Amino acid sequence: MEKKKRRKRKKGKGQSVQDLIGIKTFTKYGLQVGRYELLFYQIAPTNISVLSKVNVEVKIRHLMMVLSTIPDLEAACTDSCESFDDNKVYLRRRLEEEGNPRIRNLLRKDLEFLDSIQAEMASNRQFVIIGRCKNLKPEQVFNLANRIEKVVSEQGIEIHRMRKPEIKRFLAVYFDASPAGDRMPDVDGAQFFELENEDVE
């Protein structure tokens, strides 16, 4: 029995969320994930609903040119803020269960409020291009980072390389943690360690 317990402990050791996701650390240019260094670029979205069919086709051609020049690029689209869907599902369930008319009225108002906020934020999307670097020296990563930015901007697409706070915020929204990810510490609990050191001084 004791041997089984020991084996279990050993097997589970080091299995943090960070290990499962594969994120190791922030680098000078992006994020170290497994054997890769990821470079993040944010693209300014274009409202294609106001463009003619010809202009939309031009935009698609420009994007195809980018992907044919640098085929390893990846793209991601996320909300730029937190989602309220889970809260709305919870409130609807509470409405069905609740018998008190006053509380039902409050729940309806909460739902209406969330609907209005979500409608305002519906157009808030982040479009991110991600470049992968494998076994590259820092100067090679720097050259690739500049090349990606140059190739994309030459096709008339507004782009900028995301800095560390922007990457943190993007990851926090992506993993549904917090819309204020840029203020999160790099290491979980680091802020408490800093406070402890201040008290000692």
Coordinates of C-alpha atoms in Angstrom, one line a residue:
M1 CA 0.0 0.0 0.0
E2 CA 2.8 2.4 1.0
K3 CA 4.7 1.6 -2.3
K4 CA 1.7 2.4 -4.4
K5 CA 1.3 5.8 -2.7
R6 CA 5.0 6.6 -3.3
R7 CA 4.6 5.7 -7.0
K8 CA 1.6 7.9 -7.3
R9 CA 3.4 10.9 -5.8
K10 CA 6.4 10.5 -8.1
K11 CA 4.2 10.2 -11.2
G12 CA 2.2 13.4 -10.4
K13 CA 5.3 15.5 -9.6
G14 CA 5.9 18.6 -11.7
Q15 CA 2.5 18.4 -13.5
S16 CA 1.5 22.0 -13.1
V17 CA -0.9 23.9 -15.5
Q18 CA 2.2 25.5 -17.0
D19 CA 3.7 22.1 -17.8
L20 CA 0.4 21.0 -19.4
I21 CA 0.2 24.1 -21.6
G22 CA 3.9 23.9 -22.4
I23 CA 4.8 27.6 -21.6
K24 CA 8.3 27.9 -20.2
T25 CA 9.0 31.6 -20.0
F26 CA 8.9 35.0 -21.7
T27 CA 11.8 35.8 -24.0
K28 CA 13.2 39.0 -25.4
Y29 CA 11.0 38.8 -28.4
G30 CA 8.0 36.6 -27.4
L31 CA 7.2 33.4 -25.5
Q32 CA 9.1 30.1 -25.1
V33 CA 6.7 27.2 -25.5
G34 CA 8.3 23.8 -25.5
R35 CA 11.0 23.7 -28.2
Y36 CA 9.6 26.8 -29.9
E37 CA 9.8 30.5 -29.4
L38 CA 6.6 32.2 -30.4
L39 CA 6.4 35.7 -31.9
F40 CA 3.1 37.5 -31.5
Y41 CA 1.7 40.3 -33.8
Q42 CA -1.5 42.1 -33.5
I43 CA -3.4 43.1 -36.7
A44 CA -5.7 46.1 -36.9
P45 CA -9.0 44.7 -38.1
T46 CA -10.7 46.0 -41.3
N47 CA -14.5 46.4 -41.4
I48 CA -15.1 44.5 -44.6
S49 CA -18.9 45.2 -44.5
V50 CA -18.2 48.7 -45.8
L51 CA -15.9 47.5 -48.6
S52 CA -16.8 46.6 -52.1
K53 CA -16.5 43.0 -53.4
V54 CA -13.4 44.0 -55.4
N55 CA -11.7 45.5 -52.3
V56 CA -12.5 42.4 -50.2
E57 CA -10.9 40.2 -52.9
V58 CA -7.8 42.5 -52.8
K59 CA -7.5 42.1 -49.0
I60 CA -7.8 38.3 -49.4
R61 CA -5.1 38.3 -52.1
H62 CA -2.8 40.4 -49.8
L63 CA -3.2 37.8 -47.0
M64 CA -2.5 35.0 -49.4
M65 CA 0.7 36.7 -50.5
V66 CA 1.8 36.9 -46.8
L67 CA 1.0 33.2 -46.3
S68 CA 2.8 32.2 -49.5
T69 CA 5.9 34.2 -48.4
I70 CA 5.9 32.9 -44.8
P71 CA 3.8 29.7 -44.8
D72 CA 4.5 28.8 -41.2
L73 CA 2.5 31.7 -39.8
E74 CA -0.5 30.9 -37.6
A75 CA -3.5 33.1 -36.8
A76 CA -5.8 33.4 -33.8
C77 CA -9.0 35.5 -33.2
T78 CA -10.2 36.1 -29.7
D79 CA -12.4 38.5 -27.8
S80 CA -10.4 41.4 -26.5
C81 CA -12.3 41.2 -23.2
E82 CA -14.0 38.7 -21.0
S83 CA -17.0 36.6 -22.1
F84 CA -20.3 36.8 -20.2
D85 CA -21.9 33.7 -21.7
D86 CA -21.4 31.5 -18.6
N87 CA -22.9 34.2 -16.4
K88 CA -25.9 34.5 -18.7
V89 CA -26.5 30.7 -18.6
Y90 CA -26.4 30.8 -14.8
L91 CA -28.8 33.7 -14.6
R92 CA -31.3 32.0 -17.0
R93 CA -31.2 28.8 -14.9
R94 CA -31.7 30.9 -11.7
L95 CA -34.7 32.6 -13.4
E96 CA -36.3 29.2 -14.1
E97 CA -35.8 28.0 -10.5
E98 CA -36.6 31.2 -8.6
G99 CA -40.1 31.6 -7.2
N100 CA -39.8 35.1 -5.6
P101 CA -41.1 37.7 -8.2
R102 CA -38.8 40.4 -6.8
I103 CA -35.7 38.3 -7.1
R104 CA -36.9 37.2 -10.6
N105 CA -37.1 40.9 -11.5
L106 CA -33.5 41.5 -10.3
L107 CA -32.3 38.5 -12.3
R108 CA -34.0 39.8 -15.5
K109 CA -32.3 43.2 -15.0
D110 CA -28.9 41.5 -14.6
L111 CA -29.5 39.6 -17.8
E112 CA -30.5 42.8 -19.6
F113 CA -27.4 44.5 -18.3
L114 CA -25.1 41.7 -19.5
D115 CA -26.8 41.7 -22.9
S116 CA -26.2 45.5 -23.3
I117 CA -22.5 45.2 -22.3
Q118 CA -22.0 42.2 -24.7
A119 CA -23.7 44.1 -27.5
E120 CA -21.2 47.0 -27.0
M121 CA -18.3 44.7 -27.0
A122 CA -19.3 42.5 -29.9
S123 CA -16.9 44.3 -32.3
N124 CA -14.0 44.0 -29.8
R125 CA -12.0 41.3 -31.4
Q126 CA -8.2 40.7 -31.4
F127 CA -6.6 39.3 -34.5
V128 CA -3.2 37.8 -33.8
I129 CA -0.5 36.4 -36.1
I130 CA 1.9 34.0 -34.5
G131 CA 5.4 33.1 -35.9
R132 CA 7.2 29.9 -34.7
C133 CA 11.0 29.8 -34.3
K134 CA 12.8 26.5 -33.7
N135 CA 16.5 26.2 -32.8
L136 CA 17.3 29.8 -33.7
K137 CA 19.8 32.0 -32.1
P138 CA 18.6 35.4 -30.6
E139 CA 19.9 37.4 -33.6
Q140 CA 18.1 35.0 -36.0
V141 CA 14.9 35.4 -34.0
F142 CA 15.3 39.1 -34.2
N143 CA 15.8 39.0 -38.0
L144 CA 12.7 36.7 -38.5
A145 CA 10.6 39.0 -36.2
N146 CA 11.5 42.0 -38.4
R147 CA 10.9 40.1 -41.6
I148 CA 7.4 39.0 -40.6
E149 CA 6.5 42.6 -39.7
K150 CA 7.9 43.9 -43.0
V151 CA 6.2 41.2 -45.2
V152 CA 2.8 41.8 -43.6
S153 CA 3.0 45.6 -43.6
E154 CA 4.1 45.6 -47.3
Q155 CA 0.8 44.0 -48.1
G156 CA -1.1 47.0 -46.6
I157 CA -2.0 45.2 -43.4
E158 CA -1.6 47.3 -40.2
I159 CA 0.5 45.2 -37.8
H160 CA 2.7 45.6 -34.7
R161 CA 4.7 43.1 -32.7
M162 CA 3.1 42.5 -29.3
R163 CA 5.2 43.3 -26.2
K164 CA 5.2 41.3 -23.0
P165 CA 2.2 43.0 -21.3
E166 CA 0.1 42.6 -24.5
I167 CA 1.0 38.9 -24.8
K168 CA 0.1 38.4 -21.1
R169 CA -3.3 40.1 -21.6
F170 CA -4.0 38.0 -24.8
L171 CA -3.2 34.7 -23.0
A172 CA -5.3 35.7 -20.0
V173 CA -8.4 36.4 -22.2
Y174 CA -7.6 33.3 -24.3
F175 CA -7.6 31.0 -21.2
D176 CA -10.6 32.8 -19.8
A177 CA -8.6 34.0 -16.7
S178 CA -8.9 37.8 -16.6
P179 CA -9.2 40.8 -18.9
A180 CA -6.4 42.4 -16.8
G181 CA -3.7 39.8 -17.7
D182 CA -1.1 42.5 -18.4
R183 CA -1.0 43.2 -14.6
M184 CA -0.6 39.5 -13.7
P185 CA 2.8 38.5 -12.2
D186 CA 5.2 36.5 -14.5
V187 CA 5.4 33.8 -11.8
D188 CA 2.3 32.8 -9.8
G189 CA 2.5 34.3 -6.3
A190 CA 5.5 36.5 -7.0
Q191 CA 3.5 39.6 -5.8
F192 CA 3.1 38.1 -2.3
F193 CA 6.9 37.3 -2.2
E194 CA 7.7 40.9 -3.0
L195 CA 5.3 42.2 -0.3
E196 CA 6.9 39.8 2.2
N197 CA 10.4 41.2 1.4
E198 CA 9.1 44.8 1.8
D199 CA 7.8 43.9 5.3
V200 CA 11.3 42.5 6.3
E201 CA 13.0 45.7 5.2

